Short mmCIF file of C-alpha atoms in Angstrom, two decimals:
data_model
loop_
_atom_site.label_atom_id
_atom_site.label_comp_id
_atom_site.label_asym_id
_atom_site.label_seq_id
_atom_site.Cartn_x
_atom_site.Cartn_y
_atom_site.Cartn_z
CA UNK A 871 99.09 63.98 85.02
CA UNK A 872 100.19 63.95 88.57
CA UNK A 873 103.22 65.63 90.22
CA UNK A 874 104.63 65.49 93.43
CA UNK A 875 106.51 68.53 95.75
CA UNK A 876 107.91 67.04 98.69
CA UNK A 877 109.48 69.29 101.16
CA UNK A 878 112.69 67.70 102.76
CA UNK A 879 112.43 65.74 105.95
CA UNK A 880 113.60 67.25 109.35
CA UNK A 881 117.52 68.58 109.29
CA UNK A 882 119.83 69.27 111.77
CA UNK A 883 120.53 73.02 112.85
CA UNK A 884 122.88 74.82 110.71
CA UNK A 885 124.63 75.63 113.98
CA UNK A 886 125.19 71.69 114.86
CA UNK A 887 126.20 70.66 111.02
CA UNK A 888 126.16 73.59 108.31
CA UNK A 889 125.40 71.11 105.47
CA UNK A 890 122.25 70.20 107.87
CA UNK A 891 121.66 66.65 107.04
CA UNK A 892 118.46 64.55 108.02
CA UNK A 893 117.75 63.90 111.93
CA UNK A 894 117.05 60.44 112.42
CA UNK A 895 113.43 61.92 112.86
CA UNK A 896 113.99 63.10 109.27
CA UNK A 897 114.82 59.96 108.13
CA UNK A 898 111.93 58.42 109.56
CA UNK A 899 109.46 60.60 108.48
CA UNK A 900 110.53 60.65 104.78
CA UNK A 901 110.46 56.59 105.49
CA UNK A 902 107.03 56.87 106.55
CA UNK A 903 105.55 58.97 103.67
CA UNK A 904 107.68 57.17 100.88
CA UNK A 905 105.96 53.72 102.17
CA UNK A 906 102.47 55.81 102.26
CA UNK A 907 103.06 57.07 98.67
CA UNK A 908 103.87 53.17 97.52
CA UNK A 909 100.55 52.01 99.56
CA UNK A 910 98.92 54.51 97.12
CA UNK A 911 100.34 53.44 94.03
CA UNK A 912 102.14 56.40 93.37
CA UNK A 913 104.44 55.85 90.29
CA UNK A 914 106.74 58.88 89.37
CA UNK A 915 109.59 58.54 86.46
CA UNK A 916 111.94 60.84 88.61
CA UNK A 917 113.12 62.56 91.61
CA UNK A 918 114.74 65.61 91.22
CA UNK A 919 115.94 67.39 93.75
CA UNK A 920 117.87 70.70 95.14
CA UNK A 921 121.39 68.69 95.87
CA UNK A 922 121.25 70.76 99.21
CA UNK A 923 121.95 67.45 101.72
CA UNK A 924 118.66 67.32 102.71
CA UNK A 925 116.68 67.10 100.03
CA UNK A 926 119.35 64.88 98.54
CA UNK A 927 118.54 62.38 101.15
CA UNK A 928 114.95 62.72 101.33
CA UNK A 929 114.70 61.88 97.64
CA UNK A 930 117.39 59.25 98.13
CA UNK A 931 114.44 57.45 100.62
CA UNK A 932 111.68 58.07 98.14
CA UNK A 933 113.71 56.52 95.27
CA UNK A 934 114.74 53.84 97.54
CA UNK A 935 110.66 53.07 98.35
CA UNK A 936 109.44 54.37 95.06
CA UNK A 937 111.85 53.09 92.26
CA UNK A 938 111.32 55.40 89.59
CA UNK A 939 112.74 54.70 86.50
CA UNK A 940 115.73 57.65 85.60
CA UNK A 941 116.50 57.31 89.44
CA UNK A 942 116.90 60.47 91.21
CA UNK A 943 119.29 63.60 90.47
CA UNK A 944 120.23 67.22 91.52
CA UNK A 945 118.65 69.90 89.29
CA UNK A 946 118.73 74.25 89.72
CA UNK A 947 115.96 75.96 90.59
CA UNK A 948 114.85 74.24 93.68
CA UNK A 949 116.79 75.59 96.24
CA UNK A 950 115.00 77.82 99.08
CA UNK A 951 114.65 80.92 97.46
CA UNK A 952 114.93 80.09 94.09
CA UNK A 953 112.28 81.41 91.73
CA UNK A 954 109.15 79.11 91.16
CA UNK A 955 109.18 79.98 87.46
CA UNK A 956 111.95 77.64 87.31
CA UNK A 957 110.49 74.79 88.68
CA UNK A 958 107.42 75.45 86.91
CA UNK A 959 109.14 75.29 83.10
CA UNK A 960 110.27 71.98 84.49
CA UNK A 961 107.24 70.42 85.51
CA UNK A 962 105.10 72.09 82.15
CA UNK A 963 108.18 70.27 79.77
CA UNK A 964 107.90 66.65 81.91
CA UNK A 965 106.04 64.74 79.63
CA UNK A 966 105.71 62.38 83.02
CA UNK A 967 104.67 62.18 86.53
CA UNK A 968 107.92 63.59 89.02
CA UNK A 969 108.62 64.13 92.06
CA UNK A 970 110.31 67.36 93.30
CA UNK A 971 112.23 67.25 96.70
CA UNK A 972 112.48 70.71 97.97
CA UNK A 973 112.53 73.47 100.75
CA UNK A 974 110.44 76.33 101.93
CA UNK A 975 109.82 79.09 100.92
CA UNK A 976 110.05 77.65 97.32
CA UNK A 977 107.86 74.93 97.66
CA UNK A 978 104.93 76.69 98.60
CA UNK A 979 105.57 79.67 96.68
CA UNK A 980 105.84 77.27 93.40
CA UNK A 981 102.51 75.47 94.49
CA UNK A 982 100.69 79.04 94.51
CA UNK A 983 101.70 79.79 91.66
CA UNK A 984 100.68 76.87 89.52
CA UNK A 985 97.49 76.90 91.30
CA UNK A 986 96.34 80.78 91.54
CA UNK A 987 99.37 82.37 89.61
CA UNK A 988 100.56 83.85 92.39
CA UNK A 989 103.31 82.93 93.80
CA UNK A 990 102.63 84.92 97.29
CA UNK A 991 99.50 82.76 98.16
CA UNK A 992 99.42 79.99 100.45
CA UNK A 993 97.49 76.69 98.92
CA UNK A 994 99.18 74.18 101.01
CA UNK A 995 101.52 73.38 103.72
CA UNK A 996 104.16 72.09 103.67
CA UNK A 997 105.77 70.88 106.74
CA UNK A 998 108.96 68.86 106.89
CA UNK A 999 108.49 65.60 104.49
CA UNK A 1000 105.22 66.24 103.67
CA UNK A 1001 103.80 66.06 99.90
CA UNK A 1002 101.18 67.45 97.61
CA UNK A 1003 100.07 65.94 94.73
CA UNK A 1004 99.36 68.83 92.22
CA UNK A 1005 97.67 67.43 88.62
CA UNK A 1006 97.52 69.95 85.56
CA UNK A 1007 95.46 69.47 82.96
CA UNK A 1008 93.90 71.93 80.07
CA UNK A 1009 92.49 74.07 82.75
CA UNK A 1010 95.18 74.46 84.87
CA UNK A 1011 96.72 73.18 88.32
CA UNK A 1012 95.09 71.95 91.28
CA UNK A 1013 96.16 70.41 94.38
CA UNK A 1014 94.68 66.84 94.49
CA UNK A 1015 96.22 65.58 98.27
CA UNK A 1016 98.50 66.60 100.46
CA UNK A 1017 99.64 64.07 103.05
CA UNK A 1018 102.05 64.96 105.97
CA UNK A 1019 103.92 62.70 108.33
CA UNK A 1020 101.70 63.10 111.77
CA UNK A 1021 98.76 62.39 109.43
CA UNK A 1022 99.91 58.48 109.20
#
């Protein structure tokens, strides 16, 4: 089964707007990668996301383009420095592909550690609205893809 960590598109400065919504850049991008994800075929059954404004938005875009079937909603444990185990229980209990729309450092200290265990390695990047598809199966995690706006 495949799941999807998608790191929020670009965001304003705190300075300019402290609830740091999407650029129009960041709208853009997510735009970009949610139609590259459809191209794809990529189904999920939900978006969950931090409910920081960002990520709200980004998966608002990818639920837009993707349609997923419970629709997209704020959950804990996603937030920037939030602890991976967290996000991990959730993704082990989905009995479904989902997406998770998230920030850094949590993103790619959660993608570590389903992948090597530890949560302190880098496996993939993660620049703003970029996504890796991670799979798990009996053997563990991998990371299938990763695909990143200035790749399209």
């Amino acid at each position: 089964m495949d799941f999807f960590l998608v790191r929020h598109g670009e965001a304003k400065p705190e300075y300019e707007d402290p609830e740091r919504p999407l650029t129009d850049r960041g709208r853009r991008e997510a735009e970009k990668i949610a139609r590259a994800l459809c191209a794809k075929d990529v189904s999920v059954s939900e978006i969950l996301h931090s409910g920081k404004r960002r990520a709200k938005q980004t998966a608002e875009i990818m639920a837009r383009v993707l349609s997923p079937g419970r629709g997209a909603r704020a959950i804990t444990g996603l937030a920037p420095e939030d602890d991976p185990v967290l996000a991990r229980a959730e993704l082990e209990a989905a009995g479904a592909s989902v997406m998770l729309v998230g920030h850094l450092p949590h993103l790619g200290r959660l993608a570590a550690l389903l992948v090597t265990g530890d949560g302190e390695r880098s496996v993939v990047e993660f620049p703003p609205a970029a996504v890796a598809c991670l799979s798990r199966a009996e053997d563990g995690w991998k990371v299938e893809w990763s695909l990143a706006p200035d790749m399209l």
